[in-house]
PDB file of C-alpha atoms in Angstrom:
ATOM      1  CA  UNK W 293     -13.328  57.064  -5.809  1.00 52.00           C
ATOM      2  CA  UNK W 294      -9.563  58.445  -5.972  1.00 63.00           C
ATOM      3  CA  UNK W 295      -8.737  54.610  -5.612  1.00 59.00           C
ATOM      4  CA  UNK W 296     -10.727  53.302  -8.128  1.00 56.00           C
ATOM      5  CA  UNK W 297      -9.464  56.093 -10.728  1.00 60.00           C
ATOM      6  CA  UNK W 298      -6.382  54.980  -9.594  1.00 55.00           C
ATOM      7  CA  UNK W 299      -6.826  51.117 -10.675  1.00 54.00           C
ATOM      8  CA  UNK W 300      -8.048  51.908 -13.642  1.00 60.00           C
ATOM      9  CA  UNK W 301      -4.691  53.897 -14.433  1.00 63.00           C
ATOM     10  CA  UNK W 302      -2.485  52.278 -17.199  1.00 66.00           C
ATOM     11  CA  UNK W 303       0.891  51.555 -15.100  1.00 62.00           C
ATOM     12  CA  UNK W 304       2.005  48.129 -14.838  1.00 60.00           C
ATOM     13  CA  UNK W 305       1.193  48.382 -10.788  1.00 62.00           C
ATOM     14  CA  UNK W 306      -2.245  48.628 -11.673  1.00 54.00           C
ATOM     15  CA  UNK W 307      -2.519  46.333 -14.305  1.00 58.00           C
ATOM     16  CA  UNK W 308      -0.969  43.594 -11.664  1.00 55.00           C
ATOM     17  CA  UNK W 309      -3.573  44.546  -9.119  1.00 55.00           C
ATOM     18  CA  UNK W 310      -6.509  44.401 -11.110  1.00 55.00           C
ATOM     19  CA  UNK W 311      -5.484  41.115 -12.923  1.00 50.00           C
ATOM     20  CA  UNK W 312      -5.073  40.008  -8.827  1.00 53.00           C
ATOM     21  CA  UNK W 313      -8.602  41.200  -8.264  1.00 53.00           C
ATOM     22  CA  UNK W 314      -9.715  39.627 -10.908  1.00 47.00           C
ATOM     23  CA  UNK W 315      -8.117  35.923 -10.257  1.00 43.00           C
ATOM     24  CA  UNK W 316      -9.563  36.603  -6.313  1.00 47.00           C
ATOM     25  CA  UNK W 317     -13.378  37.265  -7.620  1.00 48.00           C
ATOM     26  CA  UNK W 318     -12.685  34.170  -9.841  1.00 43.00           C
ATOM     27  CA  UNK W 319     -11.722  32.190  -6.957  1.00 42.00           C
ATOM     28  CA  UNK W 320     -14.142  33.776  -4.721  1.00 44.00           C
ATOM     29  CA  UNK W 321     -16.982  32.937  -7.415  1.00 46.00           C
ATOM     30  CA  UNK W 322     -15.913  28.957  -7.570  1.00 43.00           C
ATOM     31  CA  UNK W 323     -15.934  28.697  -4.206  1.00 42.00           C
ATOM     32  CA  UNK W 324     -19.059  29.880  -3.534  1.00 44.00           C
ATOM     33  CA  UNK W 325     -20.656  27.900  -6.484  1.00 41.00           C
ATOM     34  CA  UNK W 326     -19.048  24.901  -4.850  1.00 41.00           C
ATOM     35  CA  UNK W 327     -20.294  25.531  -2.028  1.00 42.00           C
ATOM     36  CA  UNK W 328     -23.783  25.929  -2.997  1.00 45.00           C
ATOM     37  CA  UNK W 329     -24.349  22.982  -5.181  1.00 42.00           C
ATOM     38  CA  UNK W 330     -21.206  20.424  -3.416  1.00 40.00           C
ATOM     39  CA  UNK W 331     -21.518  21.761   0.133  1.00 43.00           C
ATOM     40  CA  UNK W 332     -17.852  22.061   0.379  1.00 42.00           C
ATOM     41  CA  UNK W 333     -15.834  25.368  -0.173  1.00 42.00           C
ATOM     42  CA  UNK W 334     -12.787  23.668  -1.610  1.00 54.00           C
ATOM     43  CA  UNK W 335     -14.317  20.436  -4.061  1.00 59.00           C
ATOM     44  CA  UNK W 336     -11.290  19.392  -5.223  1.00 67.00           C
ATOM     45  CA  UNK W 337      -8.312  17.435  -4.091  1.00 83.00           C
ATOM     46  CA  UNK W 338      -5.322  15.803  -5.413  1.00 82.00           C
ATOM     47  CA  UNK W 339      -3.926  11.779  -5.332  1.00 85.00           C
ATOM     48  CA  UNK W 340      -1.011  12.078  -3.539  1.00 81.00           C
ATOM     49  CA  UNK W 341      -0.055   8.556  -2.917  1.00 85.00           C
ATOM     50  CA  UNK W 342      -0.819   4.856  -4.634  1.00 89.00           C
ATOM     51  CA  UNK W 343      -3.236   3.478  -1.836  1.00 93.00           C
ATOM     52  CA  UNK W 344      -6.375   3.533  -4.198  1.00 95.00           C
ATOM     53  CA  UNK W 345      -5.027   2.096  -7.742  1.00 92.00           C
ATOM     54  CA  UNK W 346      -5.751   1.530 -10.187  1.00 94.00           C
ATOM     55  CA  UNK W 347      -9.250   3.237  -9.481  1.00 95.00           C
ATOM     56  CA  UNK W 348      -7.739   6.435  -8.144  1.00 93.00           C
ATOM     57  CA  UNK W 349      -3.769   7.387  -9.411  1.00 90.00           C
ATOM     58  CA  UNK W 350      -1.479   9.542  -8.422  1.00 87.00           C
ATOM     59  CA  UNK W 351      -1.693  12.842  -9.854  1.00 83.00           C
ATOM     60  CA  UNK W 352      -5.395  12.588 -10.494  1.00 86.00           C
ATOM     61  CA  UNK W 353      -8.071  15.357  -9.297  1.00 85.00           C
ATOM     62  CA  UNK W 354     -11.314  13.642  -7.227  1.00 88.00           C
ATOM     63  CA  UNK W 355     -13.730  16.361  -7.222  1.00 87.00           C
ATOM     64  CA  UNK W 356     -15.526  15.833  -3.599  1.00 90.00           C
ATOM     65  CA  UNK W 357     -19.465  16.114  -2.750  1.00 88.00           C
ATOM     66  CA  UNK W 358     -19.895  17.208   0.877  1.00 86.00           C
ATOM     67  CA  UNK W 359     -21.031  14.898   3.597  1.00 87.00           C
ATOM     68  CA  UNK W 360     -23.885  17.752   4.331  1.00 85.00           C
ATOM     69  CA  UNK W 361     -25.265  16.884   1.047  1.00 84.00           C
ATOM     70  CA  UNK W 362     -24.990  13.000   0.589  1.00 87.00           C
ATOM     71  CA  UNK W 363     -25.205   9.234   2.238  1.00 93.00           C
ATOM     72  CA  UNK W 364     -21.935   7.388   2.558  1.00 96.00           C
ATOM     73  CA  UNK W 365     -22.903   3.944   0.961  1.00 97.00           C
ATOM     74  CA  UNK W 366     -20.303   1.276   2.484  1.00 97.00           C
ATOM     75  CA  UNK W 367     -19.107  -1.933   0.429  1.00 97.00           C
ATOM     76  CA  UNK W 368     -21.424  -3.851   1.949  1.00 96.00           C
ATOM     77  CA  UNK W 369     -24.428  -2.039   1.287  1.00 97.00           C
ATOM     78  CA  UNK W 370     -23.112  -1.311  -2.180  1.00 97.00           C
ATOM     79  CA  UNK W 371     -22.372  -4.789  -2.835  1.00 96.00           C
ATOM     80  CA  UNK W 372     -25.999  -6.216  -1.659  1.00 96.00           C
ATOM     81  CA  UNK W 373     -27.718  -3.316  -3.522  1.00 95.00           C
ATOM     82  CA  UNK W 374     -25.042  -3.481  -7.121  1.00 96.00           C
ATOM     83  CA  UNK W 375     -23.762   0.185  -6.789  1.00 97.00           C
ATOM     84  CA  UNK W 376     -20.557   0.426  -7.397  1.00 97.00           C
ATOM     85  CA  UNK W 377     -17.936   4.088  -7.670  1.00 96.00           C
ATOM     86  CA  UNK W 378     -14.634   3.979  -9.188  1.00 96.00           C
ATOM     87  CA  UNK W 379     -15.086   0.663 -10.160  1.00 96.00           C
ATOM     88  CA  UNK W 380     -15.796  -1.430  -6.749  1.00 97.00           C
ATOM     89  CA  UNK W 381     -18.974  -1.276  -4.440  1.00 97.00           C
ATOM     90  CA  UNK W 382     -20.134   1.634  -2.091  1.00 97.00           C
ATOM     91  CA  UNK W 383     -18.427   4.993  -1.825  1.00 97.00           C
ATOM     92  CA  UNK W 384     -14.803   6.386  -1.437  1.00 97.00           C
ATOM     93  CA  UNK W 385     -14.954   8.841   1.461  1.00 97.00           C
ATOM     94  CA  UNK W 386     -12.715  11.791   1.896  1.00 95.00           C
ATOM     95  CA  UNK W 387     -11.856  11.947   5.449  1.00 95.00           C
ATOM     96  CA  UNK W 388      -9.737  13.358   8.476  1.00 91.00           C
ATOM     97  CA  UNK W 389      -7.903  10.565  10.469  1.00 91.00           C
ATOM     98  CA  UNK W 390      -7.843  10.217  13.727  1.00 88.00           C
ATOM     99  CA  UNK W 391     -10.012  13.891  13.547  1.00 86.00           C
ATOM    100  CA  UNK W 392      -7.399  15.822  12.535  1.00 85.00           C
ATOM    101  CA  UNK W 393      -7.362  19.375  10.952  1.00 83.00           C
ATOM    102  CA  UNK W 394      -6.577  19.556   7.257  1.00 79.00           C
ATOM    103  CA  UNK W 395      -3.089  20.702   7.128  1.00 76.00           C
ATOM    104  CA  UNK W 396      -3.278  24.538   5.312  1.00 74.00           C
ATOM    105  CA  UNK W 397      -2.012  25.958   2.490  1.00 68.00           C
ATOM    106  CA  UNK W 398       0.785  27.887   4.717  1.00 77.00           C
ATOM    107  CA  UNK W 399       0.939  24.848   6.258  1.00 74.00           C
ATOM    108  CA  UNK W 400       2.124  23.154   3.293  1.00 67.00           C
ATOM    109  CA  UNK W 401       3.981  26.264   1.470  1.00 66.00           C
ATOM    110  CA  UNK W 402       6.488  26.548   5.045  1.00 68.00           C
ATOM    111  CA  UNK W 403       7.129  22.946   4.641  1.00 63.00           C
ATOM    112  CA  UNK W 404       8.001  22.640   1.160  1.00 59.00           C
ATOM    113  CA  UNK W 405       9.728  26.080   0.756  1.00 63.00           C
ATOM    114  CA  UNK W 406      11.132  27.122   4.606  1.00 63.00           C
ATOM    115  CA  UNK W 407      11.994  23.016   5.550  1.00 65.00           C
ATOM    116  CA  UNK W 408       9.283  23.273   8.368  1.00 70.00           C
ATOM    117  CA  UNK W 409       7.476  20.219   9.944  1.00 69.00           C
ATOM    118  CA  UNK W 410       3.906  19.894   9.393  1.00 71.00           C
ATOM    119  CA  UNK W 411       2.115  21.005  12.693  1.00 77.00           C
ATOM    120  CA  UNK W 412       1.605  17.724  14.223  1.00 74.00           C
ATOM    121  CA  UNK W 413      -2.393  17.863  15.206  1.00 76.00           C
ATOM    122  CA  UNK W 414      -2.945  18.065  11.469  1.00 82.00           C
ATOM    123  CA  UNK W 415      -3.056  16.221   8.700  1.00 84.00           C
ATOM    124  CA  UNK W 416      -3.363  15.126   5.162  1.00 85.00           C
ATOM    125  CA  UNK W 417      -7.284  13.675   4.545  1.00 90.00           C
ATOM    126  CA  UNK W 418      -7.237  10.398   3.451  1.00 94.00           C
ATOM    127  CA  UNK W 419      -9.066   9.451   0.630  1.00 95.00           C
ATOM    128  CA  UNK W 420     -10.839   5.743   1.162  1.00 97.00           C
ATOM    129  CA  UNK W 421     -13.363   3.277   0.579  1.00 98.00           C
ATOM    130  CA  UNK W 422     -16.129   2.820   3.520  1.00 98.00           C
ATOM    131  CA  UNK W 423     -16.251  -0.460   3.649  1.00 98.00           C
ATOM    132  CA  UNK W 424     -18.610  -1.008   6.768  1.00 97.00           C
ATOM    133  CA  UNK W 425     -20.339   0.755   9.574  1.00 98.00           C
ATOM    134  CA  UNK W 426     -19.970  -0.571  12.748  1.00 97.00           C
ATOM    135  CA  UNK W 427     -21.543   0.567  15.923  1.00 95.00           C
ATOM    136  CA  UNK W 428     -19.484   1.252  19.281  1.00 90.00           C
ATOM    137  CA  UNK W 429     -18.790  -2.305  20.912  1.00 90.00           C
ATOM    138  CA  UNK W 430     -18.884  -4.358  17.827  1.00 95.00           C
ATOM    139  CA  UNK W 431     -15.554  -5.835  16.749  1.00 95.00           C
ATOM    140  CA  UNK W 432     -13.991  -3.705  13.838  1.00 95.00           C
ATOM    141  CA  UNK W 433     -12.925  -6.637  12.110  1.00 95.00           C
ATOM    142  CA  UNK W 434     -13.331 -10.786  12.373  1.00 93.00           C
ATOM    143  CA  UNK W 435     -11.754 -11.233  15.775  1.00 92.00           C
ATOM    144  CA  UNK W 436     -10.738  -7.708  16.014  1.00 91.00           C
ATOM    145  CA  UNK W 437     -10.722  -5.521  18.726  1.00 89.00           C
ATOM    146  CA  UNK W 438     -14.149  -3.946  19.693  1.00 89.00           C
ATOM    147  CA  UNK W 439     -14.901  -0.186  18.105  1.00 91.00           C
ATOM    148  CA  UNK W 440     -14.842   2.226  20.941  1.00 86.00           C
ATOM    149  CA  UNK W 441     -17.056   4.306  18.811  1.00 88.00           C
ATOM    150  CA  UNK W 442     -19.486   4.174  15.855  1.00 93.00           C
ATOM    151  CA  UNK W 443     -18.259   5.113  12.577  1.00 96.00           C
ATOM    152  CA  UNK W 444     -16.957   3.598   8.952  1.00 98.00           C
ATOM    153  CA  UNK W 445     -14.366   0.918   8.198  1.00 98.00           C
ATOM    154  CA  UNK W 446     -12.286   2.054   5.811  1.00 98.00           C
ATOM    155  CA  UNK W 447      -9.277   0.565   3.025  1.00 97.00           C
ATOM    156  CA  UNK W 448      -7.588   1.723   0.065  1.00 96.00           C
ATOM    157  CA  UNK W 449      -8.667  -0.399  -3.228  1.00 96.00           C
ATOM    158  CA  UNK W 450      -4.516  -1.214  -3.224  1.00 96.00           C
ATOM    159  CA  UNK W 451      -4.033  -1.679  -0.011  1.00 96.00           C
ATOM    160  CA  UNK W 452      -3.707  -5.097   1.898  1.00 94.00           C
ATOM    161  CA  UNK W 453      -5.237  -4.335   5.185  1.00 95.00           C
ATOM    162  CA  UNK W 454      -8.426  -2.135   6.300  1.00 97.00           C
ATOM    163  CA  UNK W 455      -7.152   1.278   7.963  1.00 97.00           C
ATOM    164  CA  UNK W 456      -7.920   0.094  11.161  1.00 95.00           C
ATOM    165  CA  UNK W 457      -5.665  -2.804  11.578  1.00 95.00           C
ATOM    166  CA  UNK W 458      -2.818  -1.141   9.594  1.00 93.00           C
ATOM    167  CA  UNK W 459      -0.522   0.334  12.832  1.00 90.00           C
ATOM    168  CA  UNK W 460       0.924   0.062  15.601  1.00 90.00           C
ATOM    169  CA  UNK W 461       1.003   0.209  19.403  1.00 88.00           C
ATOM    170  CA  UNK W 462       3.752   2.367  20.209  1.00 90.00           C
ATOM    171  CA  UNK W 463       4.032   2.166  24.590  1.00 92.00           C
ATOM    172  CA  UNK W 464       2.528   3.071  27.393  1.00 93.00           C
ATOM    173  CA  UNK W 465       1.930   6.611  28.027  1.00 90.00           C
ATOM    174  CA  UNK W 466       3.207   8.330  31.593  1.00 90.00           C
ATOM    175  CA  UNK W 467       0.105   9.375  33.090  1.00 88.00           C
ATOM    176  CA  UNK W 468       1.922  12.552  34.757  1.00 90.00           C
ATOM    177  CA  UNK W 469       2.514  13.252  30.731  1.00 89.00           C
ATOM    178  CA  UNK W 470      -1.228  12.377  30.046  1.00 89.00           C
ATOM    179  CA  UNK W 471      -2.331  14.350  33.042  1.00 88.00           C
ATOM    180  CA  UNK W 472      -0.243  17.514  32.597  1.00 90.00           C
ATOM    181  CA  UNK W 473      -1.101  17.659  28.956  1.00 88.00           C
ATOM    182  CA  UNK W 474      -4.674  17.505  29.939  1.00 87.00           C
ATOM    183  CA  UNK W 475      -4.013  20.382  32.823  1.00 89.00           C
ATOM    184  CA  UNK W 476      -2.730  22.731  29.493  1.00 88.00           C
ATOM    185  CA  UNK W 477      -5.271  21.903  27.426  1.00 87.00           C
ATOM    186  CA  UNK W 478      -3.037  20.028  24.939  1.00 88.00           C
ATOM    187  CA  UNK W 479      -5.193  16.856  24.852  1.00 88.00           C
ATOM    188  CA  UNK W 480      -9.041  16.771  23.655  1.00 85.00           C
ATOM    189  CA  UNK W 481     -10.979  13.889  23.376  1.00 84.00           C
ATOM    190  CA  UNK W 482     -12.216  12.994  20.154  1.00 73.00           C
ATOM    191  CA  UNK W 483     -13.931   9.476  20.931  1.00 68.00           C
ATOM    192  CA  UNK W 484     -15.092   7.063  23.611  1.00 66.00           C
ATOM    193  CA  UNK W 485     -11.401   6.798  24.963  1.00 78.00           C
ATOM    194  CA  UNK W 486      -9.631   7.999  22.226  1.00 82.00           C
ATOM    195  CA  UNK W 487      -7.620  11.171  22.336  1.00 88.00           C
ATOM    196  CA  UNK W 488      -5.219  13.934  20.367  1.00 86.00           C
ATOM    197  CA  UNK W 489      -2.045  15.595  21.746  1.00 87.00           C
ATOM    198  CA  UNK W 490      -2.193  18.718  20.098  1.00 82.00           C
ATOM    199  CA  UNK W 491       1.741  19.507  20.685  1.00 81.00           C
ATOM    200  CA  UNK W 492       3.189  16.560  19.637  1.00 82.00           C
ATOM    201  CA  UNK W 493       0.749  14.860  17.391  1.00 81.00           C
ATOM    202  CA  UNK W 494       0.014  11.886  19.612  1.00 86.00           C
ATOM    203  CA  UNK W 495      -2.752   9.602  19.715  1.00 88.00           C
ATOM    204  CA  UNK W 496      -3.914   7.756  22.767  1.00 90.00           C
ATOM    205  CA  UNK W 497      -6.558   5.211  23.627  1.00 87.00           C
ATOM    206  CA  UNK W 498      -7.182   4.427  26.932  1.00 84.00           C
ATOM    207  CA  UNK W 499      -8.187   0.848  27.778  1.00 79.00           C
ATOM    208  CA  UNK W 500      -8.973   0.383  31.674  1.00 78.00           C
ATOM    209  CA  UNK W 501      -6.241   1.914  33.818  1.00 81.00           C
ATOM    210  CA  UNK W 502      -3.524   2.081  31.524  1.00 86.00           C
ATOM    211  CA  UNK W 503      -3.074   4.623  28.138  1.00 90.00           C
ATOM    212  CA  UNK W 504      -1.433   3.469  25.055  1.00 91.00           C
ATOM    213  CA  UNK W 505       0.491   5.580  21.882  1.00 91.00           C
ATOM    214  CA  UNK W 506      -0.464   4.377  18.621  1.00 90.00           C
ATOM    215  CA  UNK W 507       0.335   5.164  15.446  1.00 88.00           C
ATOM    216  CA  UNK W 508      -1.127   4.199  11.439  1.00 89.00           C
ATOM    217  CA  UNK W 509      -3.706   5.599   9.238  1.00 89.00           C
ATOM    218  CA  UNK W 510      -6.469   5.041  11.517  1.00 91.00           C
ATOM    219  CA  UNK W 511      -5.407   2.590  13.556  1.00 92.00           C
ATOM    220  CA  UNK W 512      -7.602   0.774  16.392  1.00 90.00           C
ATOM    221  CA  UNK W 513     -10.814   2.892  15.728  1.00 90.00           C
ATOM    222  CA  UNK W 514     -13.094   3.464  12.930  1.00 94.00           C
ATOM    223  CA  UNK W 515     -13.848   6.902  10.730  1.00 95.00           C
ATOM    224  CA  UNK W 516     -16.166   9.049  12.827  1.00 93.00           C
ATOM    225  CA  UNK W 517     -18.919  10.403  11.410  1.00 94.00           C
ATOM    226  CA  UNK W 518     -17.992  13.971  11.869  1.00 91.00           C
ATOM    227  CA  UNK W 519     -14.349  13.492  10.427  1.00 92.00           C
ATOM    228  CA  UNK W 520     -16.094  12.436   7.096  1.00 94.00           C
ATOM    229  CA  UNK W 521     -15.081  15.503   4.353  1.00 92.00           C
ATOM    230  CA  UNK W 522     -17.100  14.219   1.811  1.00 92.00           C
ATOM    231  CA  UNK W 523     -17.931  11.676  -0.908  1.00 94.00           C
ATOM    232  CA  UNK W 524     -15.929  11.250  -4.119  1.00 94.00           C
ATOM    233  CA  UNK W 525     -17.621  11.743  -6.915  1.00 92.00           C
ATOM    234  CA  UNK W 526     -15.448  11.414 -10.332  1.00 86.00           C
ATOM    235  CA  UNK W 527     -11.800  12.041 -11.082  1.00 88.00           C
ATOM    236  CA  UNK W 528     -10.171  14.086 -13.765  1.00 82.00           C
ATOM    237  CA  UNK W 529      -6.612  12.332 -14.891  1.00 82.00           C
ATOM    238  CA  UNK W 530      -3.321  13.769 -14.404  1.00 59.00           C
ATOM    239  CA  UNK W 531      -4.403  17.328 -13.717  1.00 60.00           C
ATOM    240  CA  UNK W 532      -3.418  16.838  -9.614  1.00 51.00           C
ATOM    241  CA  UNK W 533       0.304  17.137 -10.896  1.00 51.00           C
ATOM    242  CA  UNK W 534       0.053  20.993 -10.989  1.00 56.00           C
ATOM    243  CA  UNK W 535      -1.117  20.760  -7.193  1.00 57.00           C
ATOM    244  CA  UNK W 536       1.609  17.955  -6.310  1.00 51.00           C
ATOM    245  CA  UNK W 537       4.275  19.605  -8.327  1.00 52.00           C
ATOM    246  CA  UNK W 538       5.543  22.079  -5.555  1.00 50.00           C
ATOM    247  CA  UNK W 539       6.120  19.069  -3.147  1.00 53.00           C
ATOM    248  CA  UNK W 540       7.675  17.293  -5.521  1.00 45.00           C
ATOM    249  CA  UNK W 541      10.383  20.174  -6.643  1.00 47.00           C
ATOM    250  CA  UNK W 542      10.673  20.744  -2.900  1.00 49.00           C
ATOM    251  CA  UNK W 543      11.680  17.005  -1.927  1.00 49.00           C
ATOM    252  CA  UNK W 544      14.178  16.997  -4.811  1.00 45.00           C
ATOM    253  CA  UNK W 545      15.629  20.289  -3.445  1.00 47.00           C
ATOM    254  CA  UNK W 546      15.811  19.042   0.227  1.00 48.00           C
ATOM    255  CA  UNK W 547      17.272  15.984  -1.158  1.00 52.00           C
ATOM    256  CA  UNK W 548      20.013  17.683  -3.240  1.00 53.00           C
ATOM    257  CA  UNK W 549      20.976  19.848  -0.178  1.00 52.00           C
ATOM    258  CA  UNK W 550      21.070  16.911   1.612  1.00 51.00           C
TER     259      UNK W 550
END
């Protein structure tokens, strides 16, 4: 009781902690609203980069629907059926590449402010079109390589090539590497022969007796299931800058003291 007679005291302390109370029951109240009606605690995200304009721009806020509480429609089922989001067929799909965790908001605060390096076993979602589902064995594109798992083929509306075919092979892993990091418990699998390095960031695909590094957006596999966020649902113009603006003050500062 002492402490609430204390809040409700008229120093400036006070008035700072209950105007902090207050934005954290605000906060507290959206997310839980969004997560009863979207089925995600955090519904909206920002347009960081260029990959989906003119349908999606930089700076804009896509306010998310959780995959618990919708169907992914792809382009092709879209286009055969005439539904259409953000101006082209099926659905744009928030999702985790390669199953990586969402980088954090300390994640993102040390690396703009304190000139750390994003953990590398997480990353920034992507934000997509499904364009097709294909099951595990079926090529992932004409004359691609064969999916080693089911799950979506995805693309930016700007971008030239589908996720999957936009990478690289890196090498050959050492399998004493692949094997030790296995030993620690560094590497988990996260597909029919695909697999994280949770030090370094690495992904790996094994294809008979040898393991290969890659490296793109998605490269070599399609968008599991599971590493679907959500579903976008409609954008709101320009308002993303307030998110993006810290990043953007911070590159200009690391660029000057460069």
């Amino acid at each position: 009781m002492k402490l609430v007679e204390w809040l409700r005291g008229e120093g400036k302390i006070q008035g700072f902690l209950r105007d902090l109370l207050f934005v954290a029951a605000v906060v507290a109240a959206i997310s839980i609203f969004s997560q009863a009606t979207l089925g995600v605690w955090t519904p909206m995200v920002a347009v960081e980069s260029g990959s989906m304009h003119p349908n999606m721009k930089v700076g804009d806020i896509i306010v998310i629907q959780g995959a618990s509480r919708t169907e992914v429609v792809t382009w092709e089922e879209g286009e055969a059926e005439g539904y259409t989001t953000f101006n082209n067929p099926g659905n744009v799909i928030l999702y985790r590449p390669y199953g990586k965790e969402k980088l954090t908001l300390t994640d993102q605060v040390a690396h703009i402010f304190l000139r750390r390096p994003y953990p590398p076993d997480k990353a920034t979602p992507v934000i997509h079109r499904a364009m097709a589902w294909v099951d595990a064995g079926e090529p992932m594109w004409e004359g691609g390589p064969e999916a080693p798992f089911a799950g979506y083929i995805t693309k930016g509306d700007n971008n030239s090539e589908i996720d999957q075919n936009a990478g690289q092979l890196l090498g050959v892993v050492r399998e004493s590497y692949f094997n030790e990091q296995m030993a620690k418990g560094m590497i988990e699998e996260v597909g029919a022969g695909t697999y994280l390095d949770h030090e370094f960031g690495y992904t790996f695909i094994r294809r008979g007796d040898e393991t290969y590094v890659i490296f793109g957006i998605n490269y070599l596999m399609p968008v599991h299931e599971d590493w679907v966020i959500g579903v976008a649902r409609f954008r709101v113009p320009v308002v993303g800058y307030v998110r993006l603006l810290p990043n953007i003050i911070g590159n200009e500062i690391r660029e000057l003291l460069s």
